[in-house]
PDB file of C-alpha atoms in Angstrom:
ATOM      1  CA  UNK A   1       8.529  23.734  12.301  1.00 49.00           C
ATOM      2  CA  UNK A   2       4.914  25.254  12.732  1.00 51.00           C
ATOM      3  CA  UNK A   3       2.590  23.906  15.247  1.00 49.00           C
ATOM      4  CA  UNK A   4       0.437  22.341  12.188  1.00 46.00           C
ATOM      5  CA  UNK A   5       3.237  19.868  10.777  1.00 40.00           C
ATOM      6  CA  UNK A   6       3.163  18.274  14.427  1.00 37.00           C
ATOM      7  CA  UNK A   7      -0.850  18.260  14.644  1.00 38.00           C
ATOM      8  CA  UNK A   8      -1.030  16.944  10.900  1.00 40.00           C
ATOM      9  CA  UNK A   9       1.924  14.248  11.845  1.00 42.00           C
ATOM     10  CA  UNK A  10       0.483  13.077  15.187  1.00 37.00           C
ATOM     11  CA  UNK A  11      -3.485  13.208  13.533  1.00 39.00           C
ATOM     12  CA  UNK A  12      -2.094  10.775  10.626  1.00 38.00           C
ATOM     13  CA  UNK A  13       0.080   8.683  13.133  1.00 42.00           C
ATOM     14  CA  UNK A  14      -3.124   8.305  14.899  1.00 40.00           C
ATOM     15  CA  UNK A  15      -5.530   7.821  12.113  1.00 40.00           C
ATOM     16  CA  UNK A  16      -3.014   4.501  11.298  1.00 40.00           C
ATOM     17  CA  UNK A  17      -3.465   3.153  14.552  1.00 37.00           C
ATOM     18  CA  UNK A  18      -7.360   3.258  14.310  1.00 36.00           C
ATOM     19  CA  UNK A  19      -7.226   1.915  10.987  1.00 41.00           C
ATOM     20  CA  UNK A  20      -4.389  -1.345  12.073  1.00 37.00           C
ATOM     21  CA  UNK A  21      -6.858  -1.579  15.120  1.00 36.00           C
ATOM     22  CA  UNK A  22     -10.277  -1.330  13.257  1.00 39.00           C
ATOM     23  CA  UNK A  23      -8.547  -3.730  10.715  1.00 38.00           C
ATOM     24  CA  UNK A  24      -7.704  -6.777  13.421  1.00 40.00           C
ATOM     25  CA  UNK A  25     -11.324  -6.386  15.344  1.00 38.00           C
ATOM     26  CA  UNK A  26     -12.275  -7.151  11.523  1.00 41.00           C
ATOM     27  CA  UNK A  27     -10.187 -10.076  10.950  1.00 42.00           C
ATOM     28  CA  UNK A  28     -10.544 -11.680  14.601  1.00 37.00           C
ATOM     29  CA  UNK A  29     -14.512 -11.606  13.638  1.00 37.00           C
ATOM     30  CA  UNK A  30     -14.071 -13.198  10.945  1.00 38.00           C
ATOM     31  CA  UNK A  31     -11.768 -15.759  12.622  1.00 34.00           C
ATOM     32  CA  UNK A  32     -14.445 -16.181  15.454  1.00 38.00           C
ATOM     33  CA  UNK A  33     -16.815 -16.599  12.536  1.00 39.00           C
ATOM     34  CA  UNK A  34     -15.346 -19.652  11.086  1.00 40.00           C
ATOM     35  CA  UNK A  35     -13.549 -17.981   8.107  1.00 37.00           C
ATOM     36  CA  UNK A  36     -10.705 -19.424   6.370  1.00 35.00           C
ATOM     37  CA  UNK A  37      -6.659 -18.624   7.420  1.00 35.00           C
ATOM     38  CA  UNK A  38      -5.699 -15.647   4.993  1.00 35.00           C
ATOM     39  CA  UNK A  39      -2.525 -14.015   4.757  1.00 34.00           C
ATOM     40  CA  UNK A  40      -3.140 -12.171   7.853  1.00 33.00           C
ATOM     41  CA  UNK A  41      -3.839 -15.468  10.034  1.00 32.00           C
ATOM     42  CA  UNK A  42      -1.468 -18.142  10.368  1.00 32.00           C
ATOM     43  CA  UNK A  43      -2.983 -22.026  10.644  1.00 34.00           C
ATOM     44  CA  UNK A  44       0.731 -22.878  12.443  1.00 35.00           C
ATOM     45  CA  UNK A  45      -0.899 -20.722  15.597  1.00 37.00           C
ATOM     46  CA  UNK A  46       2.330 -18.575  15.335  1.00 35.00           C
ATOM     47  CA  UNK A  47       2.308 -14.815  14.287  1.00 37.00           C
ATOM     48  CA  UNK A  48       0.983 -13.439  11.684  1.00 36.00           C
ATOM     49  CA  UNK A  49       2.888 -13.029   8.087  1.00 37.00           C
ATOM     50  CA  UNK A  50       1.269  -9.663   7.617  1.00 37.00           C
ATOM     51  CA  UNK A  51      -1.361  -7.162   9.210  1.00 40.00           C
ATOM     52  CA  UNK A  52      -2.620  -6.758   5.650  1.00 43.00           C
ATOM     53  CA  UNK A  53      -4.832  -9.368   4.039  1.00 42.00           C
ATOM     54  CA  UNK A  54      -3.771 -10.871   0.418  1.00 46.00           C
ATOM     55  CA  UNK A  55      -5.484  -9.379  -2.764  1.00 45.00           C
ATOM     56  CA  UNK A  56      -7.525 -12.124  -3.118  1.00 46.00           C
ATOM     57  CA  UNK A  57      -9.147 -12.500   0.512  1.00 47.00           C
ATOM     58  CA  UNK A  58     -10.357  -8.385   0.225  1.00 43.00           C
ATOM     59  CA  UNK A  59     -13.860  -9.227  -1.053  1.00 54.00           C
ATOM     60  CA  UNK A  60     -15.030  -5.842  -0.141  1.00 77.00           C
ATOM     61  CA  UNK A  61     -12.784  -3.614  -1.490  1.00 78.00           C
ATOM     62  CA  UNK A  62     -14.130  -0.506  -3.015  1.00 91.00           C
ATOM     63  CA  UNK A  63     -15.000  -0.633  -6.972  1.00 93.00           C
ATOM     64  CA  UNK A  64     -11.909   1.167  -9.203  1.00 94.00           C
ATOM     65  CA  UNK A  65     -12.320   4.955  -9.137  1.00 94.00           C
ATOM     66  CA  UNK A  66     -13.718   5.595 -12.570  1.00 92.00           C
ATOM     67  CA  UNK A  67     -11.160   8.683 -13.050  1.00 93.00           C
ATOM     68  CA  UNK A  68      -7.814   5.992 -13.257  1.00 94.00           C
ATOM     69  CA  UNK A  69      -7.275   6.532 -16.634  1.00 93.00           C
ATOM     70  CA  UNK A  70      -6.937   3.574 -19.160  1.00 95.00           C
ATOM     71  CA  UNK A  71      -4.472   0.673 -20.007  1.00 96.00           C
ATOM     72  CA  UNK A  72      -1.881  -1.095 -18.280  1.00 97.00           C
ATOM     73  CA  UNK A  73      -1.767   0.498 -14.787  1.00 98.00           C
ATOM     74  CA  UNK A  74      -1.458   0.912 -10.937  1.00 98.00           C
ATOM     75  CA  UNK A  75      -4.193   2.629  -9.044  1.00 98.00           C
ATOM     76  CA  UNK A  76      -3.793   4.219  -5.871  1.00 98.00           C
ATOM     77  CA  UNK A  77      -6.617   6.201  -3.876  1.00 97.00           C
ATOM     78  CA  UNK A  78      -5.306   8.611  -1.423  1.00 97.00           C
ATOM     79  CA  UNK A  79      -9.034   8.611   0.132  1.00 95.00           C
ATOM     80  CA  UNK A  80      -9.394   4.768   0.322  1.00 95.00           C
ATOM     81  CA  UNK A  81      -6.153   4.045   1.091  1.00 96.00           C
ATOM     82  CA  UNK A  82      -6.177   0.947  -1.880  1.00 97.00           C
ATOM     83  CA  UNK A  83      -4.543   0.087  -4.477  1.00 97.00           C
ATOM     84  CA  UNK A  84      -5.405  -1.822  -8.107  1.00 97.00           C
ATOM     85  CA  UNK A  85      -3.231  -3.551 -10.326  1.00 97.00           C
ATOM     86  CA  UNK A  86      -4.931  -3.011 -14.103  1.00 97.00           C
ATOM     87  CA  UNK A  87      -4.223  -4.933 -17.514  1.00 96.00           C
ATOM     88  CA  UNK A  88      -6.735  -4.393 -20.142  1.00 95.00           C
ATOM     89  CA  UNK A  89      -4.840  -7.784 -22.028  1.00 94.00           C
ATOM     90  CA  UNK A  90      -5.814 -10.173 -18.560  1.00 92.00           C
ATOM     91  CA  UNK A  91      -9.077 -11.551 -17.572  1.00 88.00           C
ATOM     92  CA  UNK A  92     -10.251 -10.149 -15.404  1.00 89.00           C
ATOM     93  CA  UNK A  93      -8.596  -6.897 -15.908  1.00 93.00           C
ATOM     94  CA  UNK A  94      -8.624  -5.575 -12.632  1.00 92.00           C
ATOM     95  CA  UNK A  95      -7.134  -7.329  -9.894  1.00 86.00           C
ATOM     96  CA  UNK A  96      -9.096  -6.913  -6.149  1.00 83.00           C
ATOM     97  CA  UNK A  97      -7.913  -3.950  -4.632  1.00 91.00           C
ATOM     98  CA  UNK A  98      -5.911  -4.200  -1.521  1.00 95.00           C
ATOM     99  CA  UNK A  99      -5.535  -1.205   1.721  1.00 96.00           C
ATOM    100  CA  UNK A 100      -2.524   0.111   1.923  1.00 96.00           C
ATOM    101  CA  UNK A 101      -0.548   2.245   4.916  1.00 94.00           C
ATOM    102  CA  UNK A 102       0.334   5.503   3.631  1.00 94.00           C
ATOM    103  CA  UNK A 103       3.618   7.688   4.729  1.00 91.00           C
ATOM    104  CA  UNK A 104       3.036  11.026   6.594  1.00 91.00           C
ATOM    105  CA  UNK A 105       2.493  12.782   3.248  1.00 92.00           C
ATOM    106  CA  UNK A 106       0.466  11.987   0.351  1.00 95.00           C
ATOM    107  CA  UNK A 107       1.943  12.255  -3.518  1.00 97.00           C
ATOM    108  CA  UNK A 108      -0.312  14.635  -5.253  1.00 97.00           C
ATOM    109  CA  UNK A 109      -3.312  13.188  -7.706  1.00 98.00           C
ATOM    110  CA  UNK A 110      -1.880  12.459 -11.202  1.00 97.00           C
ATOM    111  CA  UNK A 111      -0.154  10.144 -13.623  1.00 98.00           C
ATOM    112  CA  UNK A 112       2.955   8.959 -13.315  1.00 98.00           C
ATOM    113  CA  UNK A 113       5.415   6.147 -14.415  1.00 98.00           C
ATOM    114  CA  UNK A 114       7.624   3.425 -11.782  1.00 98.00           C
ATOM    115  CA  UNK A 115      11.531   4.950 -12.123  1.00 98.00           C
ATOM    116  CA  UNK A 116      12.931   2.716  -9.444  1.00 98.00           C
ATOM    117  CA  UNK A 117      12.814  -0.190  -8.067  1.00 98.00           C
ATOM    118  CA  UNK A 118      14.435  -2.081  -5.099  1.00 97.00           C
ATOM    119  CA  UNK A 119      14.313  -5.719  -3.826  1.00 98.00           C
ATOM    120  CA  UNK A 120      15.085  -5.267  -0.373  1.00 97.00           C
ATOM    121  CA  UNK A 121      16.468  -2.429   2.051  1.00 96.00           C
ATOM    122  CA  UNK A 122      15.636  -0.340   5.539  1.00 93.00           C
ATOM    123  CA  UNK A 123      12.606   2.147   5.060  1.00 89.00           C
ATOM    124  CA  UNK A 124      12.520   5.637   6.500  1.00 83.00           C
ATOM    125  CA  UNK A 125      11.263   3.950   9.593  1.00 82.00           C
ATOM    126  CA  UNK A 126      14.053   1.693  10.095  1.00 85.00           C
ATOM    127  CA  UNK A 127      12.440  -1.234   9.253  1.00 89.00           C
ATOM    128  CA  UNK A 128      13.183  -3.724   6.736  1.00 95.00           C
ATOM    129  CA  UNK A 129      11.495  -3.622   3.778  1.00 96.00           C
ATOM    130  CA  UNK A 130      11.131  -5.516   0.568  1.00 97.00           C
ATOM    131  CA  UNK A 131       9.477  -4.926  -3.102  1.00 97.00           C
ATOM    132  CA  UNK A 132      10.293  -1.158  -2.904  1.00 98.00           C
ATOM    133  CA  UNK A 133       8.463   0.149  -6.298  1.00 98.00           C
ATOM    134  CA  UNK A 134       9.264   4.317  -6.782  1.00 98.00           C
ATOM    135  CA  UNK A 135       6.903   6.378  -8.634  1.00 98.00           C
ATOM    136  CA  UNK A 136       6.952  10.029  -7.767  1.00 97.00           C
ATOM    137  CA  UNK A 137       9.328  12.744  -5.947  1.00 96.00           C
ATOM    138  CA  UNK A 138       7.745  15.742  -4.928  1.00 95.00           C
ATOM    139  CA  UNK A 139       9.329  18.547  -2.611  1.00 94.00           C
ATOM    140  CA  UNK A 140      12.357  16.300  -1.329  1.00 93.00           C
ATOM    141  CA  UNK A 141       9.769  13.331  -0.369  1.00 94.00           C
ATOM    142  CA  UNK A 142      10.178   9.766  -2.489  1.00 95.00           C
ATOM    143  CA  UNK A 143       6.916   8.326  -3.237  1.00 96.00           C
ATOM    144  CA  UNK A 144       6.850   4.547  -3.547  1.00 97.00           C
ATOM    145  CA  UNK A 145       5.042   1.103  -2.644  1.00 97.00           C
ATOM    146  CA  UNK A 146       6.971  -1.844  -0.227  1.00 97.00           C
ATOM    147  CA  UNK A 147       6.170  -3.957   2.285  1.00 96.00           C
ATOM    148  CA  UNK A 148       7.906  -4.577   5.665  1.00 94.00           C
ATOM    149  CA  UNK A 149       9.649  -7.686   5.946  1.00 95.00           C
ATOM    150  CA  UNK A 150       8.056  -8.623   9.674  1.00 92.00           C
ATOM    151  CA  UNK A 151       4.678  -7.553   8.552  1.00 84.00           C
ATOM    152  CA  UNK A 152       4.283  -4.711  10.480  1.00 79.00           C
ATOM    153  CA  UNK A 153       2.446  -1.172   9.199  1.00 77.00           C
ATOM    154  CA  UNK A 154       5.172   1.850   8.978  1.00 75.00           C
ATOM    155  CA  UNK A 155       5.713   3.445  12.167  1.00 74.00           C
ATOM    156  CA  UNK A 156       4.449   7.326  12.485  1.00 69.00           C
ATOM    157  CA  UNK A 157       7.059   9.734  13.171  1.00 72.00           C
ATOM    158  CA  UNK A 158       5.259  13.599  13.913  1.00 72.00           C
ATOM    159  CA  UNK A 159       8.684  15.185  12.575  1.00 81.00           C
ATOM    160  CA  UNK A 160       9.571  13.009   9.795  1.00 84.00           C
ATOM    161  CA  UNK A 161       8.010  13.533   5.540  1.00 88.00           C
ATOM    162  CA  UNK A 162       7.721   9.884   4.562  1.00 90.00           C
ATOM    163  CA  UNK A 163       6.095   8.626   1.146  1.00 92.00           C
ATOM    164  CA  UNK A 164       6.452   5.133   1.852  1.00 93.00           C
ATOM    165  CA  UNK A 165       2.984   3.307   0.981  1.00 95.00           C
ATOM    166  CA  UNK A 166       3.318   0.112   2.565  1.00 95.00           C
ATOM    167  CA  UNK A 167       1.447  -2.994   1.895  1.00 96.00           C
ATOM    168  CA  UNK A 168       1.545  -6.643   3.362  1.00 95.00           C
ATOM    169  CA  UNK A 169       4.363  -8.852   1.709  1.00 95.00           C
ATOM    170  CA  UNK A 170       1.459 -10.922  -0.786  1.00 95.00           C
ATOM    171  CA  UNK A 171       0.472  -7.817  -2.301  1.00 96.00           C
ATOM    172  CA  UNK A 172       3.739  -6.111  -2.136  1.00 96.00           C
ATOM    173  CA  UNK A 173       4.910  -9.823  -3.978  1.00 97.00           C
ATOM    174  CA  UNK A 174       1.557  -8.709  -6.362  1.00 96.00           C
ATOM    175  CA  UNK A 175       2.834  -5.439  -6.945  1.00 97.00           C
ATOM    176  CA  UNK A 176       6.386  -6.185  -7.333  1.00 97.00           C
ATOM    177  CA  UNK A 177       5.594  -8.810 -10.230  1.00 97.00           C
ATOM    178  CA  UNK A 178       2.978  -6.360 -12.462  1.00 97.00           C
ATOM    179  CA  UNK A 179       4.924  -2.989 -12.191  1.00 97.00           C
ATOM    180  CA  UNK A 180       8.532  -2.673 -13.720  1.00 98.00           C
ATOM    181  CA  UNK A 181      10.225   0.579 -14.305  1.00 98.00           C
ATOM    182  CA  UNK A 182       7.902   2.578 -16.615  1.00 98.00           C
ATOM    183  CA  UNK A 183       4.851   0.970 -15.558  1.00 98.00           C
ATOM    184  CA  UNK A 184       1.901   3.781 -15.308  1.00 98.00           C
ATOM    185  CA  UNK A 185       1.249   4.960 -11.669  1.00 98.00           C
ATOM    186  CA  UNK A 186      -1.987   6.654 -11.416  1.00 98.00           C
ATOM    187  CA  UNK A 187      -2.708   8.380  -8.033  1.00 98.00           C
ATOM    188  CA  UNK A 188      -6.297   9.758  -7.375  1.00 97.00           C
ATOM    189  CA  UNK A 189      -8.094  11.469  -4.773  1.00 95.00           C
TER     190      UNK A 189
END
């Protein structure tokens, strides 16, 4: 292994720990601001559920990339790191986008459908995971949404391909419950 897989592995295993960090400075302002308990605080003053905030407490999450395609369908930006959950039938017919913590590699931009899915079961990571939705294999790498079970974002390994996008567990839940097998996956840049 080349002296570029480790940089690349060790620059993404970093650029998750700013953006977990940057992510609680936001939410413990908005705690110290008066805002209400989301899925990422707890009113029971014990831990967390998830790092990740529910779909519906992400009021600012970026607009839906115009390029997703149409009808019934997940989005997932590789540059914003979010997700959408789309039904032309539903009102409204996107759902809020919510962040998501992407593997060491990154499926490549394009359409594809959900082959597999798996209630629960240990990720790449060795944590346990939950709402394990499969969309894409591409040079030995499975490409799929979940959620960890304790909450917590995957962990970076330098030496390891993962394609695990994780979630928190509500919009893992969210995700599970609009995607069955053949659902549309589309991933843009």
């Amino acid at each position: 292994m080349g002296p570029g897989v480790v940089v690349t592995g060790l620059t993404l295993g970093a650029l998750a720990v700013v953006s977990l960090l940057a992510f609680q400075a936001n939410g413990a302002q908005d705690r110290a601001a008066g805002a209400k308990p989301t899925a990422s605080t707890t009113t029971s003053g014990g831990p967390a559920a998830s790092p990740t905030p529910s779909a519906s407490a992400t009021p600012t999450a970026p607009p839906l990339p115009t390029i997703s395609g149409s009808g019934t369908r997940v989005v997932y930006s590789i540059s914003s790191h979010y997700v959408w959950l789309v039904d032309p039938k539903k009102n409204p017919q996107v759902a809020p986008g919510f962040p998501v913590t992407p593997g060491s590699v990154e499926p490549a931009p394009g359409s594809y459908s959900v082959y597999s899915r798996t209630p629960t079961t240990t990720g790449t990571d060795g944590k346990q995971i939950e709402h394990v939705v499969r969309f894409a294999q591409q040079n030995g790498v499975v490409f799929g949404f979940s959620a960890a079970v304790d909450g917590a974002p995957p962990t970076a390994e330098p030496n390891a391909k993962t394609g695990g996008i994780r979630s928190g567990r509500p919009d893992g839940q969210l995700l599970w419950d609009f995607a069955p097998n053949g659902t549309k996956v589309v991933v843009v840049a």
